[in-house]
mmCIF file with all atom_site columns, C-alpha atoms in Angstrom:
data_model
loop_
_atom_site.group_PDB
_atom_site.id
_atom_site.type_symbol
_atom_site.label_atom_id
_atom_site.label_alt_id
_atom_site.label_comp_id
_atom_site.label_asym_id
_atom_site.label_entity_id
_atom_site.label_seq_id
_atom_site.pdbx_PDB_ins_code
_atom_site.Cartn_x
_atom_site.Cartn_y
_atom_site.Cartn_z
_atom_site.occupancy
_atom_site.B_iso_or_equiv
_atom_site.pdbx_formal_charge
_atom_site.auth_seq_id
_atom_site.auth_comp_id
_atom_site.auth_asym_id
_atom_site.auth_atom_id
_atom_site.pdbx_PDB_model_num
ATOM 1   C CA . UNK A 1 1   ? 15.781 65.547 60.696 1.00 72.00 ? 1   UNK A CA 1
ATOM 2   C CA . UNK A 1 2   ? 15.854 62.573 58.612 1.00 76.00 ? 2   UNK A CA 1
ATOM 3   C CA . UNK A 1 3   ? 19.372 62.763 57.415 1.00 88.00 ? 3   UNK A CA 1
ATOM 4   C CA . UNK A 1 4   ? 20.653 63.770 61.139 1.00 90.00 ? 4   UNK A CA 1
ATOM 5   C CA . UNK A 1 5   ? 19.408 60.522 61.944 1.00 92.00 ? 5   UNK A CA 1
ATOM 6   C CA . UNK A 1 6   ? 20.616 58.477 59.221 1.00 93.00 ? 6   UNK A CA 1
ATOM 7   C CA . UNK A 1 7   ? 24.235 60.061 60.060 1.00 94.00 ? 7   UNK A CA 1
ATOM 8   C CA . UNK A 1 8   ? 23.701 59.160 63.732 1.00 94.00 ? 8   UNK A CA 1
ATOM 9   C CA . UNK A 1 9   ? 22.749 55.373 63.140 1.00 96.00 ? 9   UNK A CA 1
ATOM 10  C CA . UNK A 1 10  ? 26.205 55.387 60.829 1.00 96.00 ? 10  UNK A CA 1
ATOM 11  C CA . UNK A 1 11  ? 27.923 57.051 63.838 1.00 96.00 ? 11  UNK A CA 1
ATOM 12  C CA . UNK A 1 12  ? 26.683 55.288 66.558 1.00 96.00 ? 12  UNK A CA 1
ATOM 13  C CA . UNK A 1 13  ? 27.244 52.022 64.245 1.00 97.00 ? 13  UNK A CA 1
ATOM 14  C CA . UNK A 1 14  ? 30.910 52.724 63.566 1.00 97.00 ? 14  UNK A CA 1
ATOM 15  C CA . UNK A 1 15  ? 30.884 52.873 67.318 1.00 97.00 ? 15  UNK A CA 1
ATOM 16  C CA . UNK A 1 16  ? 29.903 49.498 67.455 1.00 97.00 ? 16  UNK A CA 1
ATOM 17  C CA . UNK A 1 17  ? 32.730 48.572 65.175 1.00 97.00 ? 17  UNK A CA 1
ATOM 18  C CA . UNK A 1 18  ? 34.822 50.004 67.647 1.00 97.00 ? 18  UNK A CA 1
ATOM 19  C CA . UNK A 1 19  ? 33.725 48.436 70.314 1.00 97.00 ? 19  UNK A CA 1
ATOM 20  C CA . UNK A 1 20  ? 33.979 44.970 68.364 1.00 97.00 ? 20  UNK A CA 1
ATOM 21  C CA . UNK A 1 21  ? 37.750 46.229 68.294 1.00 97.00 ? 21  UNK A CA 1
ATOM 22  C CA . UNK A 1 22  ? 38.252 46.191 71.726 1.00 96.00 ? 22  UNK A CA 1
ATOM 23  C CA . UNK A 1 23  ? 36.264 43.509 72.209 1.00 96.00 ? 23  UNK A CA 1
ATOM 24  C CA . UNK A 1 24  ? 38.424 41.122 70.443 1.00 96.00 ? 24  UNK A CA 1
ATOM 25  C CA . UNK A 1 25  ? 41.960 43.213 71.659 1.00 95.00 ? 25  UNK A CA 1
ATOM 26  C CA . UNK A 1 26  ? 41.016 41.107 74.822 1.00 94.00 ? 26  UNK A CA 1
ATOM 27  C CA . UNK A 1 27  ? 40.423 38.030 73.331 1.00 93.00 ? 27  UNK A CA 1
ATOM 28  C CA . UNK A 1 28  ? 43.127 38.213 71.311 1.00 93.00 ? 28  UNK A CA 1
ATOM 29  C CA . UNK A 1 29  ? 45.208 38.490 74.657 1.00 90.00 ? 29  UNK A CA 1
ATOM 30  C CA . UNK A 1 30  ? 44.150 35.585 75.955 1.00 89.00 ? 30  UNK A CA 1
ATOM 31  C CA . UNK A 1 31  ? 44.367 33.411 73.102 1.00 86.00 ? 31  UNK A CA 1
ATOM 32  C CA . UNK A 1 32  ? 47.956 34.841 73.511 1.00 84.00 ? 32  UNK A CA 1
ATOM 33  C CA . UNK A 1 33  ? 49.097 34.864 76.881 1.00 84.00 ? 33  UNK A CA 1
ATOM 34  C CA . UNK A 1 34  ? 47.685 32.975 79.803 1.00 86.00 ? 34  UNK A CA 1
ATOM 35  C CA . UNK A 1 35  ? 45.591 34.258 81.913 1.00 87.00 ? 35  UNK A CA 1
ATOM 36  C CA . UNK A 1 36  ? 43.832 33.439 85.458 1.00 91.00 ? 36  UNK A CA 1
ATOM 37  C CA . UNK A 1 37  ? 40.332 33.618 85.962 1.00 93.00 ? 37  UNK A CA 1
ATOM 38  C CA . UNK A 1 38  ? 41.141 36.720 88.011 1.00 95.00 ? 38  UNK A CA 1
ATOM 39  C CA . UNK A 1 39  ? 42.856 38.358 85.189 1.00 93.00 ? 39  UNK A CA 1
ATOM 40  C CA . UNK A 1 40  ? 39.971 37.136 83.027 1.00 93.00 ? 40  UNK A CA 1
ATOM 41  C CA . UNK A 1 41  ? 37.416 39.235 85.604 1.00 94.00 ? 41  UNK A CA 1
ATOM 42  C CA . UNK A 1 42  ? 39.573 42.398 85.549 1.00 95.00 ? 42  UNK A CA 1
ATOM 43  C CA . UNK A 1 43  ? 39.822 42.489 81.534 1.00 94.00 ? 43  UNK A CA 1
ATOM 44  C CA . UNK A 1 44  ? 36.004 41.996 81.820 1.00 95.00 ? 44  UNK A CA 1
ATOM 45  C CA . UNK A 1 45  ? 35.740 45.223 83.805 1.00 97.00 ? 45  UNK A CA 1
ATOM 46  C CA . UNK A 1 46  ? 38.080 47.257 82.036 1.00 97.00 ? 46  UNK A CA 1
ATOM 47  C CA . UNK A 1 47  ? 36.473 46.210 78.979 1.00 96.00 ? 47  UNK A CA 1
ATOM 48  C CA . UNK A 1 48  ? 32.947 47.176 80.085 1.00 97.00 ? 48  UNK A CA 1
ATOM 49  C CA . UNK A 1 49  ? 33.939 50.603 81.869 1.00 97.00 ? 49  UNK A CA 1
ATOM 50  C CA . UNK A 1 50  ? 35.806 51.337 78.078 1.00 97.00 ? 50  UNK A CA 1
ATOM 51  C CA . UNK A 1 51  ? 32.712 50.425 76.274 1.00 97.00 ? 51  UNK A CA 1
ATOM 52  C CA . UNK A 1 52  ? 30.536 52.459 78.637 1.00 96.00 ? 52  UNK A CA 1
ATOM 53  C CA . UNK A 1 53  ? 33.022 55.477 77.707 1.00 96.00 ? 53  UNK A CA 1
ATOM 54  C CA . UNK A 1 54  ? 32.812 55.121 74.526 1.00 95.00 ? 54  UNK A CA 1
ATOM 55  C CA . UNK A 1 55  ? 28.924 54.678 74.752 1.00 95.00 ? 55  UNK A CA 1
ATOM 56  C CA . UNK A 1 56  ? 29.150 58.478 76.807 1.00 95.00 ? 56  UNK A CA 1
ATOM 57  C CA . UNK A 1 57  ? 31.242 59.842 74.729 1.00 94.00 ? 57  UNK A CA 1
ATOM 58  C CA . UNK A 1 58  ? 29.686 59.367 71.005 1.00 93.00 ? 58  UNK A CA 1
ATOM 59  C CA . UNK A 1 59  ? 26.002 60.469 72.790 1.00 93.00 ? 59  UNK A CA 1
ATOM 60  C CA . UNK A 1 60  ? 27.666 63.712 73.961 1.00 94.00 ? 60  UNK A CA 1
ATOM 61  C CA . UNK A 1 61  ? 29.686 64.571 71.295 1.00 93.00 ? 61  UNK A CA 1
ATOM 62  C CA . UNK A 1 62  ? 27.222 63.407 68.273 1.00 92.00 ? 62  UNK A CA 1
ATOM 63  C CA . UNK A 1 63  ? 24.020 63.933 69.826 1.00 90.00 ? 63  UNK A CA 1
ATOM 64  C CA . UNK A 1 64  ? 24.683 66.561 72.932 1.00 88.00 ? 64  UNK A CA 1
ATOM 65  C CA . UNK A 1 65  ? 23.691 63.628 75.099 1.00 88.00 ? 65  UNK A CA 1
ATOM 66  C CA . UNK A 1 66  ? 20.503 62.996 73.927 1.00 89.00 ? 66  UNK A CA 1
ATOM 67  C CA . UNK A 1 67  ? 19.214 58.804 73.744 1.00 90.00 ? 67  UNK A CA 1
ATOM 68  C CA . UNK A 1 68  ? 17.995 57.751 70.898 1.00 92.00 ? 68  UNK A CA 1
ATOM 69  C CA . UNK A 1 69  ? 16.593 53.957 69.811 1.00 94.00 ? 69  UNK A CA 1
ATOM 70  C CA . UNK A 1 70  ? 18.088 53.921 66.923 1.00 94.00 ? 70  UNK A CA 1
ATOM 71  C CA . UNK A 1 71  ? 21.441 54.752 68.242 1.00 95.00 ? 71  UNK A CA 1
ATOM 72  C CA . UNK A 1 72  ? 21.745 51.438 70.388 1.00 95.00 ? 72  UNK A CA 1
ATOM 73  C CA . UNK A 1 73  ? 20.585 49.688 67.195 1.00 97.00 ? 73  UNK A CA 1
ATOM 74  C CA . UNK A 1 74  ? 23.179 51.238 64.686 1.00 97.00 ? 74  UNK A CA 1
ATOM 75  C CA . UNK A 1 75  ? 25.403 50.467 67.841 1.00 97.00 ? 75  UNK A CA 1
ATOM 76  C CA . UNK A 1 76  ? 24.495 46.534 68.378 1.00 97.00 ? 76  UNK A CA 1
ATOM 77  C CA . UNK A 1 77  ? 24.348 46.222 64.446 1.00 98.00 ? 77  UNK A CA 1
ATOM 78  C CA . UNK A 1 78  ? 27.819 47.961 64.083 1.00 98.00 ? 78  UNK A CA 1
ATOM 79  C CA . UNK A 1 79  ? 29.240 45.366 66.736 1.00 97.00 ? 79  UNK A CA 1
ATOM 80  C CA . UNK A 1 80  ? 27.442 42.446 65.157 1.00 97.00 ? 80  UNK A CA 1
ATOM 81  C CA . UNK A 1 81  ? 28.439 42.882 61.929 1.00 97.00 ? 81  UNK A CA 1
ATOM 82  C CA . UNK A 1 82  ? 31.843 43.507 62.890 1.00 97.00 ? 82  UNK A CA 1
ATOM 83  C CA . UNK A 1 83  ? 32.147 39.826 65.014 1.00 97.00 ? 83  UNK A CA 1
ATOM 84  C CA . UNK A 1 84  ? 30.171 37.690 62.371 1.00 97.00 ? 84  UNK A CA 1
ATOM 85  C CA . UNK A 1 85  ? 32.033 39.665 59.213 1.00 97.00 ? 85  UNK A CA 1
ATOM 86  C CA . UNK A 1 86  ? 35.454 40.776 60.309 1.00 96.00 ? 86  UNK A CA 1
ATOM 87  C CA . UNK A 1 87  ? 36.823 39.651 64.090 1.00 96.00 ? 87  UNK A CA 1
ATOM 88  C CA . UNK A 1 88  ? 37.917 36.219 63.387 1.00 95.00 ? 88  UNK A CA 1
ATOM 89  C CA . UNK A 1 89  ? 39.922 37.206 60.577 1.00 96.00 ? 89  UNK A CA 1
ATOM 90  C CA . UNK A 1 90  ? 41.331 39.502 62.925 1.00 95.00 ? 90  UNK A CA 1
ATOM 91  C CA . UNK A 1 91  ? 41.893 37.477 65.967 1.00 94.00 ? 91  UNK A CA 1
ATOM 92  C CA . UNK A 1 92  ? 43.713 34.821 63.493 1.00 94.00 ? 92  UNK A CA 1
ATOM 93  C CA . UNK A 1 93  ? 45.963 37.337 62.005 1.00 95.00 ? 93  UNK A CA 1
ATOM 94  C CA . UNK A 1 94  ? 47.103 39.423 65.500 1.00 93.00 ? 94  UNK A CA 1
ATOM 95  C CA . UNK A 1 95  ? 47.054 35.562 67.422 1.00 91.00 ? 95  UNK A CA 1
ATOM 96  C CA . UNK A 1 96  ? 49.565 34.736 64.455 1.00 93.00 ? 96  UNK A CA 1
ATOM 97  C CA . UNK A 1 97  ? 51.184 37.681 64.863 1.00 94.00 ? 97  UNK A CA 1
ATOM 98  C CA . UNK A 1 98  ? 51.919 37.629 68.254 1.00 92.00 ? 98  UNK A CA 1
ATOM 99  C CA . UNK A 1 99  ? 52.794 34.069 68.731 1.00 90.00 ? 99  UNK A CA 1
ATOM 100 C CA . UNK A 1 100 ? 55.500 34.659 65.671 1.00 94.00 ? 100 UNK A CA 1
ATOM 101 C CA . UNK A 1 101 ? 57.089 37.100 67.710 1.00 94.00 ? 101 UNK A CA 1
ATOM 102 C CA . UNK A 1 102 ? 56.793 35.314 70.541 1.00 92.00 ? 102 UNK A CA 1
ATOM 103 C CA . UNK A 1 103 ? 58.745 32.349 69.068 1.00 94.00 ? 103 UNK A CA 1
ATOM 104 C CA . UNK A 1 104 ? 61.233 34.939 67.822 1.00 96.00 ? 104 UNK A CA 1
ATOM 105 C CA . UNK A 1 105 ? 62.311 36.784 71.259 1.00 95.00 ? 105 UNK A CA 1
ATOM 106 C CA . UNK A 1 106 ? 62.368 32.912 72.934 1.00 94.00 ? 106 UNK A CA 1
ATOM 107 C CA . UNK A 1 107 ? 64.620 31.773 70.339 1.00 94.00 ? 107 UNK A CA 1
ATOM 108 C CA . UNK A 1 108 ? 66.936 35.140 70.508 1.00 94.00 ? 108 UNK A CA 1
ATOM 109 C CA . UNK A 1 109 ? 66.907 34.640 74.085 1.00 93.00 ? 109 UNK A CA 1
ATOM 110 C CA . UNK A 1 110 ? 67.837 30.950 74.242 1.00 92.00 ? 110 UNK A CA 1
ATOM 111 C CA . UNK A 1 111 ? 70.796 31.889 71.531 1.00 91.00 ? 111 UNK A CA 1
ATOM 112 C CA . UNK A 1 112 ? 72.083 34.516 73.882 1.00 89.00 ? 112 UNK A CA 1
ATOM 113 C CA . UNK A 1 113 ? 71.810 32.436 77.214 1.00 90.00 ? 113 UNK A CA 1
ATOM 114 C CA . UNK A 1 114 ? 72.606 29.363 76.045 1.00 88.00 ? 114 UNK A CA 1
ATOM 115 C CA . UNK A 1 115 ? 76.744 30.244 76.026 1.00 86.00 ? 115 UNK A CA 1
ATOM 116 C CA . UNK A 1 116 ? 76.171 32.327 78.992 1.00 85.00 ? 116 UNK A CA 1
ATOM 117 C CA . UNK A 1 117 ? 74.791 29.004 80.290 1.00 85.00 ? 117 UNK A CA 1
ATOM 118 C CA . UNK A 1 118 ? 77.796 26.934 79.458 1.00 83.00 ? 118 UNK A CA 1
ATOM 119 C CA . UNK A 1 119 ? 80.323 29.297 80.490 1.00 83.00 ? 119 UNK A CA 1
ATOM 120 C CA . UNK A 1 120 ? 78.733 29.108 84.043 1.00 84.00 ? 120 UNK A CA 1
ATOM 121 C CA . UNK A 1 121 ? 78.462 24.960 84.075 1.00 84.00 ? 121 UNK A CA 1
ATOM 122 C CA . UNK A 1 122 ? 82.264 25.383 82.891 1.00 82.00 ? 122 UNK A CA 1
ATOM 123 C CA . UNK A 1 123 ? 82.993 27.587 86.117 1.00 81.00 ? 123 UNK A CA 1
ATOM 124 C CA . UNK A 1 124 ? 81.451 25.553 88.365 1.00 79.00 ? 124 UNK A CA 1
ATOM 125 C CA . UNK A 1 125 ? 82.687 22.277 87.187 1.00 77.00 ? 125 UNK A CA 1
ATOM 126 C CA . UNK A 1 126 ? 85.847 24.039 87.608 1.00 73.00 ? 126 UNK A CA 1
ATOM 127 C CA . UNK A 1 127 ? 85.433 24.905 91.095 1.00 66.00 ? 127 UNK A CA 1
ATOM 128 C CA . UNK A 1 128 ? 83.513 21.541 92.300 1.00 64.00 ? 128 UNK A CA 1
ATOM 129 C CA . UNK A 1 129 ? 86.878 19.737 90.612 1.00 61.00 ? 129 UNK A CA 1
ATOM 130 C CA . UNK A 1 130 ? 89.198 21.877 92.127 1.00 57.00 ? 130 UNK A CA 1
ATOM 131 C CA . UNK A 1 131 ? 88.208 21.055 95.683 1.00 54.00 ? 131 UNK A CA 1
#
């Protein structure tokens, strides 16, 4: 009974690491991108309804739905020790990440407008001259 429980508070804890995951997926995309306070409110949601899945999920499939103490405490410790140990490493690698690509498709784009650009100030210049 013992051991069931042990494996269930490393479960339900690795759950919590999980969580911490998607947790800082939506930080990370809004360090990244923009958002509105709007936007902010519906990531809040979808973050909470995917946590509460997640929550249903492990109970059924680990425990055949049963509730256990020590399964929200392997699950708040799992999240804790992910976000004091292991998210802001994290955030600071996928923020780098995605702001290095970021600057990579802008400048790709601005080398591929930029003559497209010209070429249409030359036409018009043309036209405006011509009249």
């Amino acid at each position: 009974m013992i051991n069931n429980q042990a494996v269930l508070f490393l479960i339900f804890s690795l759950n919590g690491v999980i969580i911490g995951l998607i947790f800082d997926f939506f930080r990370i995309l809004r360090k990244s991108v923009k958002t509105s306070n709007l936007m902010t409110s519906i990531q809040d949601i979808i973050f909470w309804i995917i946590t509460g899945i997640s929550v249903i999920f492990f109970m059924y499939s680990f425990s055949d739905g049963t509730i256990r103490l020590y399964m929200f405490i392997g699950l708040i410790l799992g999240f804790f020790i992910y976000i004091l140990a292991i998210s802001q490493y994290i955030i600071k690698i996928f923020v780098y990440i995605i702001k290095t690509v970021k600057t990579i498709l802008n400048s790709i784009i601005k080398f591929i407008t930029y003559p497209l650009k010209k070429i249409i100030t030359f036409f018009k210049n043309r036209h405006y001259s011509t009249k």
